[in-house]
Amino acid sequence: MSYVALAALLWGLGGALAGRFMREIPPEVLIPLRFLLSFLLLLPLVLARPPHPAERRRLLGVGLALSGAQAFYYLAIHATTVATGIFLQYLAPSLLTLYALLKGERLPGRALFGVGLALLGAYLLVVGPEGLRGGALGVAYGLLSAVSFAAYAAFAHGLRTPAFVALGVATGVGALLSLPVLGLHGEKVLALGPAQWGAVAYLVTLGTVVPFGLFLLGVRTLPARTATLVAMLEPLSGALFAWPLAGEPLRPEALLGGGMILWGVWLNRR
């Protein structure tokens, strides 16, 4: 659980910094660069320890799910708001809980209560009194990002391939899918300045490779439902980091929501 919690803290820090340093990088450039540079950084590991043939198809599923989670999330926040996109993506643990119940798994009452509590807390923390915004298309994108994130965790659970090798394959799939988009916007890549490249470098290393690798380390043994629930610490850490870094004050309902997320995660401890 600690690996996933640390990943969530790094994602939250990256989100707080993104609001300050990455506003000038268009998503059609940022997303492909994130996949491509992460893949190139991890490629030596993939070549040194290639995954077992028996897990290659499963790793393809991990890569497709990761690509969908990122793409649909950015489409959701473009069509709605950042708050709506984040909240909808973190419906993933609820979807995995529902799937477990439909399969006939017997989950303790405290775990079910914890999922509901964390979901309500995320709404208070991220969305707040303004409520969800956006049309049906944006909501659909957000729900697809939740399904993709849930699939990413489910496919990755129990993998024997080393975590960072698996991430290398997954980002390779994302890079392959997004290369045409990058090719269409090559002039925007060339227009990036030193500060923007520094922001990209941060996002690739401490915003992608390290936290997603830690998440894969955690979900090897942690059930996907629990891993995605612990990942809900991301909006809490983002709000805490945004206070000193971006000067965004913490609202009382945000503090309440953050406490509910922590309580929900604690109720689902193993």
mmCIF file of N, CA, C and O in Angstrom, residues 5-103:
data_model
loop_
_atom_site.group_PDB
_atom_site.id
_atom_site.type_symbol
_atom_site.label_atom_id
_atom_site.label_comp_id
_atom_site.label_asym_id
_atom_site.label_seq_id
_atom_site.Cartn_x
_atom_site.Cartn_y
_atom_site.Cartn_z
ATOM 1 N N ALA A 5 0.555 4.770 -2.212
ATOM 2 C CA ALA A 5 0.384 6.044 -1.523
ATOM 3 C C ALA A 5 1.469 7.038 -1.945
ATOM 4 O O ALA A 5 1.188 8.225 -2.174
ATOM 5 N N LEU A 6 2.712 6.563 -2.075
ATOM 6 C CA LEU A 6 3.794 7.446 -2.513
ATOM 7 C C LEU A 6 3.568 7.894 -3.954
ATOM 8 O O LEU A 6 3.825 9.060 -4.299
ATOM 9 N N ALA A 7 3.070 6.989 -4.795
ATOM 10 C CA ALA A 7 2.743 7.367 -6.170
ATOM 11 C C ALA A 7 1.690 8.465 -6.189
ATOM 12 O O ALA A 7 1.790 9.432 -6.959
ATOM 13 N N ALA A 8 0.666 8.340 -5.342
ATOM 14 C CA ALA A 8 -0.390 9.346 -5.282
ATOM 15 C C ALA A 8 0.157 10.699 -4.839
ATOM 16 O O ALA A 8 -0.256 11.754 -5.348
ATOM 17 N N LEU A 9 1.095 10.694 -3.890
ATOM 18 C CA LEU A 9 1.706 11.947 -3.448
ATOM 19 C C LEU A 9 2.463 12.617 -4.588
ATOM 20 O O LEU A 9 2.387 13.840 -4.768
ATOM 21 N N LEU A 10 3.191 11.828 -5.370
ATOM 22 C CA LEU A 10 3.936 12.392 -6.498
ATOM 23 C C LEU A 10 2.998 12.897 -7.587
ATOM 24 O O LEU A 10 3.253 13.939 -8.200
ATOM 25 N N TRP A 11 1.899 12.158 -7.844
ATOM 26 C CA TRP A 11 0.909 12.648 -8.813
ATOM 27 C C TRP A 11 0.306 13.960 -8.342
ATOM 28 O O TRP A 11 0.095 14.882 -9.129
ATOM 29 N N GLY A 12 0.010 14.058 -7.045
ATOM 30 C CA GLY A 12 -0.558 15.291 -6.508
ATOM 31 C C GLY A 12 0.399 16.455 -6.609
ATOM 32 O O GLY A 12 0.010 17.575 -6.959
ATOM 33 N N LEU A 13 1.681 16.209 -6.326
ATOM 34 C CA LEU A 13 2.690 17.260 -6.458
ATOM 35 C C LEU A 13 2.808 17.696 -7.907
ATOM 36 O O LEU A 13 2.903 18.893 -8.207
ATOM 37 N N GLY A 14 2.790 16.718 -8.821
ATOM 38 C CA GLY A 14 2.864 17.048 -10.241
ATOM 39 C C GLY A 14 1.681 17.880 -10.688
ATOM 40 O O GLY A 14 1.827 18.820 -11.480
ATOM 41 N N GLY A 15 0.498 17.562 -10.154
ATOM 42 C CA GLY A 15 -0.680 18.344 -10.502
ATOM 43 C C GLY A 15 -0.588 19.772 -9.993
ATOM 44 O O GLY A 15 -0.974 20.724 -10.689
ATOM 45 N N ALA A 16 -0.059 19.946 -8.773
ATOM 46 C CA ALA A 16 0.094 21.286 -8.223
ATOM 47 C C ALA A 16 1.101 22.097 -9.032
ATOM 48 O O ALA A 16 0.897 23.293 -9.294
ATOM 49 N N LEU A 17 2.189 21.457 -9.447
ATOM 50 C CA LEU A 17 3.196 22.149 -10.244
ATOM 51 C C LEU A 17 2.697 22.409 -11.662
ATOM 52 O O LEU A 17 3.061 23.410 -12.277
ATOM 53 N N ALA A 18 1.860 21.509 -12.160
ATOM 54 C CA ALA A 18 1.348 21.679 -13.526
ATOM 55 C C ALA A 18 0.560 22.974 -13.650
ATOM 56 O O ALA A 18 0.653 23.677 -14.658
ATOM 57 N N GLY A 19 -0.208 23.277 -12.627
ATOM 58 C CA GLY A 19 -0.980 24.500 -12.685
ATOM 59 C C GLY A 19 -0.114 25.742 -12.725
ATOM 60 O O GLY A 19 -0.543 26.799 -13.163
ATOM 61 N N ARG A 20 1.147 25.598 -12.316
ATOM 62 C CA ARG A 20 2.031 26.758 -12.260
ATOM 63 C C ARG A 20 2.999 26.822 -13.429
ATOM 64 O O ARG A 20 3.325 27.903 -13.910
ATOM 65 N N PHE A 21 3.472 25.665 -13.915
ATOM 66 C CA PHE A 21 4.546 25.658 -14.897
ATOM 67 C C PHE A 21 4.153 25.123 -16.272
ATOM 68 O O PHE A 21 4.911 25.266 -17.216
ATOM 69 N N MET A 22 3.015 24.473 -16.418
ATOM 70 C CA MET A 22 2.737 23.757 -17.661
ATOM 71 C C MET A 22 1.532 24.292 -18.419
ATOM 72 O O MET A 22 1.001 23.616 -19.296
ATOM 73 N N ARG A 23 1.110 25.491 -18.117
ATOM 74 C CA ARG A 23 -0.076 26.017 -18.777
ATOM 75 C C ARG A 23 0.178 26.320 -20.247
ATOM 76 O O ARG A 23 -0.769 26.386 -21.035
ATOM 77 N N GLU A 24 1.437 26.547 -20.622
ATOM 78 C CA GLU A 24 1.730 26.954 -21.995
ATOM 79 C C GLU A 24 2.008 25.773 -22.914
ATOM 80 O O GLU A 24 2.271 25.977 -24.098
ATOM 81 N N ILE A 25 1.972 24.540 -22.399
ATOM 82 C CA ILE A 25 2.240 23.362 -23.230
ATOM 83 C C ILE A 25 0.909 22.742 -23.631
ATOM 84 O O ILE A 25 0.174 22.248 -22.775
ATOM 85 N N PRO A 26 0.568 22.739 -24.914
ATOM 86 C CA PRO A 26 -0.720 22.188 -25.330
ATOM 87 C C PRO A 26 -0.782 20.685 -25.108
ATOM 88 O O PRO A 26 0.228 19.980 -25.245
ATOM 89 N N PRO A 27 -1.952 20.150 -24.766
ATOM 90 C CA PRO A 27 -2.065 18.714 -24.469
ATOM 91 C C PRO A 27 -1.709 17.817 -25.645
ATOM 92 O O PRO A 27 -1.210 16.707 -25.446
ATOM 93 N N GLU A 28 -1.952 18.295 -26.888
ATOM 94 C CA GLU A 28 -1.616 17.462 -28.046
ATOM 95 C C GLU A 28 -0.107 17.305 -28.223
ATOM 96 O O GLU A 28 0.345 16.447 -28.973
ATOM 97 N N VAL A 29 0.658 18.120 -27.510
ATOM 98 C CA VAL A 29 2.123 17.984 -27.485
ATOM 99 C C VAL A 29 2.566 17.268 -26.215
ATOM 100 O O VAL A 29 3.423 16.384 -26.241
ATOM 101 N N LEU A 30 1.959 17.654 -25.097
ATOM 102 C CA LEU A 30 2.381 17.131 -23.795
ATOM 103 C C LEU A 30 2.144 15.626 -23.662
ATOM 104 O O LEU A 30 3.016 14.884 -23.200
ATOM 105 N N ILE A 31 0.968 15.153 -24.077
ATOM 106 C CA ILE A 31 0.641 13.734 -23.905
ATOM 107 C C ILE A 31 1.561 12.832 -24.726
ATOM 108 O O ILE A 31 2.154 11.886 -24.192
ATOM 109 N N PRO A 32 1.738 13.097 -26.045
ATOM 110 C CA PRO A 32 2.670 12.242 -26.800
ATOM 111 C C PRO A 32 4.106 12.307 -26.288
ATOM 112 O O PRO A 32 4.798 11.284 -26.236
ATOM 113 N N LEU A 33 4.570 13.508 -25.919
ATOM 114 C CA LEU A 33 5.931 13.621 -25.394
ATOM 115 C C LEU A 33 6.080 12.841 -24.095
ATOM 116 O O LEU A 33 7.120 12.216 -23.846
ATOM 117 N N ARG A 34 5.050 12.874 -23.277
ATOM 118 C CA ARG A 34 5.086 12.155 -22.006
ATOM 119 C C ARG A 34 5.265 10.664 -22.246
ATOM 120 O O ARG A 34 6.109 10.021 -21.611
ATOM 121 N N PHE A 35 4.505 10.102 -23.187
ATOM 122 C CA PHE A 35 4.627 8.683 -23.488
ATOM 123 C C PHE A 35 5.975 8.373 -24.150
ATOM 124 O O PHE A 35 6.661 7.423 -23.763
ATOM 125 N N LEU A 36 6.347 9.152 -25.153
ATOM 126 C CA LEU A 36 7.548 8.851 -25.933
ATOM 127 C C LEU A 36 8.806 8.939 -25.081
ATOM 128 O O LEU A 36 9.649 8.023 -25.100
ATOM 129 N N LEU A 37 8.966 10.022 -24.337
ATOM 130 C CA LEU A 37 10.181 10.195 -23.540
ATOM 131 C C LEU A 37 10.231 9.204 -22.376
ATOM 132 O O LEU A 37 11.314 8.733 -22.006
ATOM 133 N N SER A 38 9.076 8.877 -21.798
ATOM 134 C CA SER A 38 9.055 7.860 -20.743
ATOM 135 C C SER A 38 9.492 6.508 -21.305
ATOM 136 O O SER A 38 10.266 5.776 -20.672
ATOM 137 N N PHE A 39 8.996 6.177 -22.496
ATOM 138 C CA PHE A 39 9.373 4.914 -23.134
ATOM 139 C C PHE A 39 10.874 4.877 -23.425
ATOM 140 O O PHE A 39 11.550 3.871 -23.144
ATOM 141 N N LEU A 40 11.424 5.962 -23.968
ATOM 142 C CA LEU A 40 12.857 5.990 -24.283
ATOM 143 C C LEU A 40 13.693 5.872 -23.009
ATOM 144 O O LEU A 40 14.764 5.245 -23.016
ATOM 145 N N LEU A 41 13.217 6.461 -21.922
ATOM 146 C CA LEU A 41 13.936 6.379 -20.652
ATOM 147 C C LEU A 41 13.943 4.953 -20.105
ATOM 148 O O LEU A 41 14.929 4.511 -19.496
ATOM 149 N N LEU A 42 12.854 4.228 -20.331
ATOM 150 C CA LEU A 42 12.721 2.868 -19.793
ATOM 151 C C LEU A 42 13.169 1.786 -20.777
ATOM 152 O O LEU A 42 13.270 0.616 -20.388
ATOM 153 N N LEU A 43 13.426 2.169 -22.020
ATOM 154 C CA LEU A 43 13.770 1.187 -23.049
ATOM 155 C C LEU A 43 14.979 0.321 -22.677
ATOM 156 O O LEU A 43 14.958 -0.900 -22.926
ATOM 157 N N PRO A 44 16.060 0.872 -22.090
ATOM 158 C CA PRO A 44 17.179 -0.008 -21.704
ATOM 159 C C PRO A 44 16.773 -1.127 -20.752
ATOM 160 O O PRO A 44 17.285 -2.249 -20.855
ATOM 161 N N LEU A 45 15.845 -0.846 -19.834
ATOM 162 C CA LEU A 45 15.368 -1.891 -18.920
ATOM 163 C C LEU A 45 14.588 -2.960 -19.668
ATOM 164 O O LEU A 45 14.723 -4.157 -19.388
ATOM 165 N N VAL A 46 13.764 -2.531 -20.618
ATOM 166 C CA VAL A 46 12.971 -3.488 -21.397
ATOM 167 C C VAL A 46 13.884 -4.389 -22.217
ATOM 168 O O VAL A 46 13.656 -5.601 -22.319
ATOM 169 N N LEU A 47 14.941 -3.809 -22.791
ATOM 170 C CA LEU A 47 15.876 -4.601 -23.598
ATOM 171 C C LEU A 47 16.717 -5.527 -22.725
ATOM 172 O O LEU A 47 17.043 -6.649 -23.133
ATOM 173 N N ALA A 48 17.048 -5.061 -21.507
ATOM 174 C CA ALA A 48 17.873 -5.881 -20.619
ATOM 175 C C ALA A 48 17.086 -7.024 -20.000
ATOM 176 O O ALA A 48 17.630 -8.122 -19.782
ATOM 177 N N ARG A 49 15.812 -6.790 -19.719
ATOM 178 C CA ARG A 49 14.973 -7.818 -19.091
ATOM 179 C C ARG A 49 13.641 -7.904 -19.822
ATOM 180 O O ARG A 49 12.606 -7.463 -19.294
ATOM 181 N N PRO A 50 13.649 -8.416 -21.036
ATOM 182 C CA PRO A 50 12.391 -8.479 -21.802
ATOM 183 C C PRO A 50 11.347 -9.314 -21.083
ATOM 184 O O PRO A 50 11.665 -10.298 -20.412
ATOM 185 N N PRO A 51 10.076 -8.910 -21.176
ATOM 186 C CA PRO A 51 9.019 -9.648 -20.467
ATOM 187 C C PRO A 51 8.858 -11.052 -21.005
ATOM 188 O O PRO A 51 9.160 -11.341 -22.168
ATOM 189 N N HIS A 52 8.377 -11.937 -20.137
ATOM 190 C CA HIS A 52 8.135 -13.323 -20.531
ATOM 191 C C HIS A 52 7.040 -13.360 -21.597
ATOM 192 O O HIS A 52 6.053 -12.622 -21.514
ATOM 193 N N PRO A 53 7.201 -14.226 -22.622
ATOM 194 C CA PRO A 53 6.185 -14.292 -23.688
ATOM 195 C C PRO A 53 4.767 -14.524 -23.166
ATOM 196 O O PRO A 53 3.802 -14.034 -23.759
ATOM 197 N N ALA A 54 4.645 -15.234 -22.045
ATOM 198 C CA ALA A 54 3.309 -15.533 -21.525
ATOM 199 C C ALA A 54 2.583 -14.283 -21.036
ATOM 200 O O ALA A 54 1.353 -14.289 -20.918
ATOM 201 N N GLU A 55 3.320 -13.205 -20.743
ATOM 202 C CA GLU A 55 2.689 -11.990 -20.217
ATOM 203 C C GLU A 55 2.623 -10.861 -21.241
ATOM 204 O O GLU A 55 2.148 -9.773 -20.912
ATOM 205 N N ARG A 56 3.080 -11.097 -22.463
ATOM 206 C CA ARG A 56 3.134 -10.008 -23.440
ATOM 207 C C ARG A 56 1.750 -9.500 -23.828
ATOM 208 O O ARG A 56 1.533 -8.297 -23.955
ATOM 209 N N ARG A 57 0.798 -10.415 -24.006
ATOM 210 C CA ARG A 57 -0.556 -9.973 -24.344
ATOM 211 C C ARG A 57 -1.175 -9.188 -23.191
ATOM 212 O O ARG A 57 -1.879 -8.198 -23.407
ATOM 213 N N ARG A 58 -0.895 -9.619 -21.986
ATOM 214 C CA ARG A 58 -1.423 -8.906 -20.824
ATOM 215 C C ARG A 58 -0.799 -7.517 -20.709
ATOM 216 O O ARG A 58 -1.486 -6.542 -20.380
ATOM 217 N N LEU A 59 0.487 -7.414 -21.019
ATOM 218 C CA LEU A 59 1.158 -6.121 -20.993
ATOM 219 C C LEU A 59 0.611 -5.188 -22.067
ATOM 220 O O LEU A 59 0.566 -3.965 -21.877
ATOM 221 N N LEU A 60 0.202 -5.765 -23.185
ATOM 222 C CA LEU A 60 -0.452 -4.950 -24.210
ATOM 223 C C LEU A 60 -1.740 -4.353 -23.652
ATOM 224 O O LEU A 60 -2.051 -3.174 -23.886
ATOM 225 N N GLY A 61 -2.488 -5.156 -22.880
ATOM 226 C CA GLY A 61 -3.691 -4.645 -22.236
ATOM 227 C C GLY A 61 -3.380 -3.542 -21.244
ATOM 228 O O GLY A 61 -4.111 -2.544 -21.155
ATOM 229 N N VAL A 62 -2.285 -3.685 -20.484
ATOM 230 C CA VAL A 62 -1.863 -2.643 -19.550
ATOM 231 C C VAL A 62 -1.579 -1.351 -20.303
ATOM 232 O O VAL A 62 -1.991 -0.254 -19.896
ATOM 233 N N GLY A 63 -0.863 -1.479 -21.444
ATOM 234 C CA GLY A 63 -0.521 -0.301 -22.232
ATOM 235 C C GLY A 63 -1.745 0.378 -22.830
ATOM 236 O O GLY A 63 -1.856 1.608 -22.815
ATOM 237 N N LEU A 64 -2.665 -0.407 -23.351
ATOM 238 C CA LEU A 64 -3.878 0.167 -23.924
ATOM 239 C C LEU A 64 -4.723 0.851 -22.846
ATOM 240 O O LEU A 64 -5.287 1.929 -23.068
ATOM 241 N N ALA A 65 -4.811 0.215 -21.667
ATOM 242 C CA ALA A 65 -5.582 0.805 -20.576
ATOM 243 C C ALA A 65 -4.945 2.098 -20.082
ATOM 244 O O ALA A 65 -5.640 3.086 -19.822
ATOM 245 N N LEU A 66 -3.609 2.113 -19.965
ATOM 246 C CA LEU A 66 -2.916 3.329 -19.541
ATOM 247 C C LEU A 66 -3.122 4.444 -20.564
ATOM 248 O O LEU A 66 -3.376 5.600 -20.193
ATOM 249 N N SER A 67 -3.025 4.104 -21.845
ATOM 250 C CA SER A 67 -3.237 5.101 -22.900
ATOM 251 C C SER A 67 -4.651 5.662 -22.826
ATOM 252 O O SER A 67 -4.857 6.880 -22.943
ATOM 253 N N GLY A 68 -5.632 4.789 -22.634
ATOM 254 C CA GLY A 68 -7.013 5.247 -22.536
ATOM 255 C C GLY A 68 -7.244 6.123 -21.319
ATOM 256 O O GLY A 68 -7.934 7.145 -21.407
ATOM 257 N N ALA A 69 -6.660 5.725 -20.184
ATOM 258 C CA ALA A 69 -6.847 6.513 -18.960
ATOM 259 C C ALA A 69 -6.321 7.934 -19.134
ATOM 260 O O ALA A 69 -6.974 8.906 -18.724
ATOM 261 N N GLN A 70 -5.138 8.063 -19.760
ATOM 262 C CA GLN A 70 -4.559 9.390 -19.946
ATOM 263 C C GLN A 70 -5.316 10.200 -20.995
ATOM 264 O O GLN A 70 -5.649 11.364 -20.779
ATOM 265 N N ALA A 71 -5.600 9.565 -22.141
ATOM 266 C CA ALA A 71 -6.257 10.290 -23.227
ATOM 267 C C ALA A 71 -7.664 10.730 -22.832
ATOM 268 O O ALA A 71 -8.039 11.904 -23.021
ATOM 269 N N PHE A 72 -8.456 9.820 -22.266
ATOM 270 C CA PHE A 72 -9.836 10.175 -21.911
ATOM 271 C C PHE A 72 -9.879 11.183 -20.775
ATOM 272 O O PHE A 72 -10.792 12.017 -20.710
ATOM 273 N N TYR A 73 -8.885 11.128 -19.868
ATOM 274 C CA TYR A 73 -8.839 12.106 -18.786
ATOM 275 C C TYR A 73 -8.626 13.512 -19.351
ATOM 276 O O TYR A 73 -9.339 14.463 -18.980
ATOM 277 N N TYR A 74 -7.655 13.654 -20.258
ATOM 278 C CA TYR A 74 -7.396 14.977 -20.830
ATOM 279 C C TYR A 74 -8.568 15.450 -21.692
ATOM 280 O O TYR A 74 -8.885 16.642 -21.728
ATOM 281 N N LEU A 75 -9.212 14.537 -22.400
ATOM 282 C CA LEU A 75 -10.401 14.911 -23.167
ATOM 283 C C LEU A 75 -11.527 15.357 -22.233
ATOM 284 O O LEU A 75 -12.270 16.301 -22.538
ATOM 285 N N ALA A 76 -11.637 14.687 -21.081
ATOM 286 C CA ALA A 76 -12.683 15.040 -20.122
ATOM 287 C C ALA A 76 -12.474 16.432 -19.553
ATOM 288 O O ALA A 76 -13.417 17.233 -19.483
ATOM 289 N N ILE A 77 -11.250 16.742 -19.150
ATOM 290 C CA ILE A 77 -11.022 18.063 -18.560
ATOM 291 C C ILE A 77 -11.094 19.155 -19.625
ATOM 292 O O ILE A 77 -11.381 20.306 -19.314
ATOM 293 N N HIS A 78 -10.826 18.788 -20.896
ATOM 294 C CA HIS A 78 -10.968 19.770 -21.977
ATOM 295 C C HIS A 78 -12.440 20.070 -22.239
ATOM 296 O O HIS A 78 -12.818 21.215 -22.512
ATOM 297 N N ALA A 79 -13.289 19.022 -22.139
ATOM 298 C CA ALA A 79 -14.712 19.190 -22.426
ATOM 299 C C ALA A 79 -15.493 19.660 -21.208
ATOM 300 O O ALA A 79 -16.611 20.169 -21.360
ATOM 301 N N THR A 80 -14.947 19.479 -20.004
ATOM 302 C CA THR A 80 -15.652 19.887 -18.780
ATOM 303 C C THR A 80 -14.747 20.815 -17.979
ATOM 304 O O THR A 80 -14.465 21.921 -18.390
ATOM 305 N N THR A 81 -14.331 20.360 -16.806
ATOM 306 C CA THR A 81 -13.377 21.098 -15.973
ATOM 307 C C THR A 81 -12.394 20.098 -15.379
ATOM 308 O O THR A 81 -12.629 18.887 -15.400
ATOM 309 N N VAL A 82 -11.290 20.615 -14.844
ATOM 310 C CA VAL A 82 -10.309 19.740 -14.196
ATOM 311 C C VAL A 82 -10.956 18.990 -13.035
ATOM 312 O O VAL A 82 -10.747 17.787 -12.855
ATOM 313 N N ALA A 83 -11.763 19.699 -12.242
ATOM 314 C CA ALA A 83 -12.401 19.070 -11.079
ATOM 315 C C ALA A 83 -13.313 17.928 -11.508
ATOM 316 O O ALA A 83 -13.295 16.839 -10.916
ATOM 317 N N THR A 84 -14.118 18.165 -12.542
ATOM 318 C CA THR A 84 -15.022 17.126 -13.020
ATOM 319 C C THR A 84 -14.244 15.931 -13.549
ATOM 320 O O THR A 84 -14.582 14.775 -13.268
ATOM 321 N N GLY A 85 -13.181 16.205 -14.312
ATOM 322 C CA GLY A 85 -12.370 15.117 -14.872
ATOM 323 C C GLY A 85 -11.724 14.259 -13.798
ATOM 324 O O GLY A 85 -11.738 13.031 -13.881
ATOM 325 N N ILE A 86 -11.159 14.908 -12.771
ATOM 326 C CA ILE A 86 -10.518 14.164 -11.689
ATOM 327 C C ILE A 86 -11.544 13.317 -10.941
ATOM 328 O O ILE A 86 -11.312 12.131 -10.668
ATOM 329 N N PHE A 87 -12.676 13.922 -10.593
ATOM 330 C CA PHE A 87 -13.683 13.187 -9.834
ATOM 331 C C PHE A 87 -14.186 11.975 -10.614
ATOM 332 O O PHE A 87 -14.300 10.873 -10.067
ATOM 333 N N LEU A 88 -14.470 12.158 -11.905
ATOM 334 C CA LEU A 88 -14.990 11.042 -12.700
ATOM 335 C C LEU A 88 -13.953 9.936 -12.842
ATOM 336 O O LEU A 88 -14.303 8.752 -12.797
ATOM 337 N N GLN A 89 -12.672 10.307 -13.014
ATOM 338 C CA GLN A 89 -11.656 9.257 -13.128
ATOM 339 C C GLN A 89 -11.574 8.426 -11.853
ATOM 340 O O GLN A 89 -11.354 7.210 -11.911
ATOM 341 N N TYR A 90 -11.785 9.066 -10.722
ATOM 342 C CA TYR A 90 -11.687 8.332 -9.470
ATOM 343 C C TYR A 90 -12.995 7.644 -9.073
ATOM 344 O O TYR A 90 -13.187 7.292 -7.905
ATOM 345 N N LEU A 91 -13.854 7.433 -10.064
ATOM 346 C CA LEU A 91 -14.923 6.458 -9.897
ATOM 347 C C LEU A 91 -14.387 5.036 -10.069
ATOM 348 O O LEU A 91 -15.124 4.073 -9.832
ATOM 349 N N ALA A 92 -13.118 4.912 -10.472
ATOM 350 C CA ALA A 92 -12.525 3.595 -10.745
ATOM 351 C C ALA A 92 -12.672 2.613 -9.581
ATOM 352 O O ALA A 92 -13.081 1.463 -9.799
ATOM 353 N N PRO A 93 -12.344 2.986 -8.335
ATOM 354 C CA PRO A 93 -12.515 1.999 -7.253
ATOM 355 C C PRO A 93 -13.963 1.569 -7.056
ATOM 356 O O PRO A 93 -14.224 0.417 -6.701
ATOM 357 N N SER A 94 -14.905 2.482 -7.308
ATOM 358 C CA SER A 94 -16.314 2.095 -7.205
ATOM 359 C C SER A 94 -16.679 1.083 -8.284
ATOM 360 O O SER A 94 -17.408 0.119 -8.032
ATOM 361 N N LEU A 95 -16.164 1.285 -9.495
ATOM 362 C CA LEU A 95 -16.425 0.346 -10.586
ATOM 363 C C LEU A 95 -15.831 -1.025 -10.276
ATOM 364 O O LEU A 95 -16.464 -2.064 -10.527
ATOM 365 N N LEU A 96 -14.614 -1.040 -9.729
ATOM 366 C CA LEU A 96 -13.979 -2.313 -9.392
ATOM 367 C C LEU A 96 -14.694 -3.003 -8.241
ATOM 368 O O LEU A 96 -14.783 -4.235 -8.204
ATOM 369 N N THR A 97 -15.205 -2.229 -7.298
ATOM 370 C CA THR A 97 -15.984 -2.807 -6.195
ATOM 371 C C THR A 97 -17.266 -3.430 -6.722
ATOM 372 O O THR A 97 -17.638 -4.551 -6.332
ATOM 373 N N LEU A 98 -17.946 -2.712 -7.609
ATOM 374 C CA LEU A 98 -19.166 -3.245 -8.209
ATOM 375 C C LEU A 98 -18.881 -4.522 -8.997
ATOM 376 O O LEU A 98 -19.631 -5.507 -8.910
ATOM 377 N N TYR A 99 -17.768 -4.535 -9.724
ATOM 378 C CA TYR A 99 -17.394 -5.725 -10.497
ATOM 379 C C TYR A 99 -17.126 -6.907 -9.572
ATOM 380 O O TYR A 99 -17.534 -8.043 -9.864
ATOM 381 N N ALA A 100 -16.445 -6.635 -8.452
ATOM 382 C CA ALA A 100 -16.164 -7.708 -7.496
ATOM 383 C C ALA A 100 -17.462 -8.281 -6.926
ATOM 384 O O ALA A 100 -17.602 -9.511 -6.778
ATOM 385 N N LEU A 101 -18.417 -7.424 -6.623
ATOM 386 C CA LEU A 101 -19.699 -7.896 -6.091
ATOM 387 C C LEU A 101 -20.461 -8.713 -7.135
ATOM 388 O O LEU A 101 -21.090 -9.724 -6.803
ATOM 389 N N LEU A 102 -20.420 -8.271 -8.395
ATOM 390 C CA LEU A 102 -21.108 -9.004 -9.454
ATOM 391 C C LEU A 102 -20.486 -10.375 -9.681
ATOM 392 O O LEU A 102 -21.183 -11.318 -10.099
ATOM 393 N N LYS A 103 -19.190 -10.493 -9.397
ATOM 394 C CA LYS A 103 -18.519 -11.796 -9.523
ATOM 395 C C LYS A 103 -18.811 -12.705 -8.343
ATOM 396 O O LYS A 103 -18.404 -13.864 -8.338
#
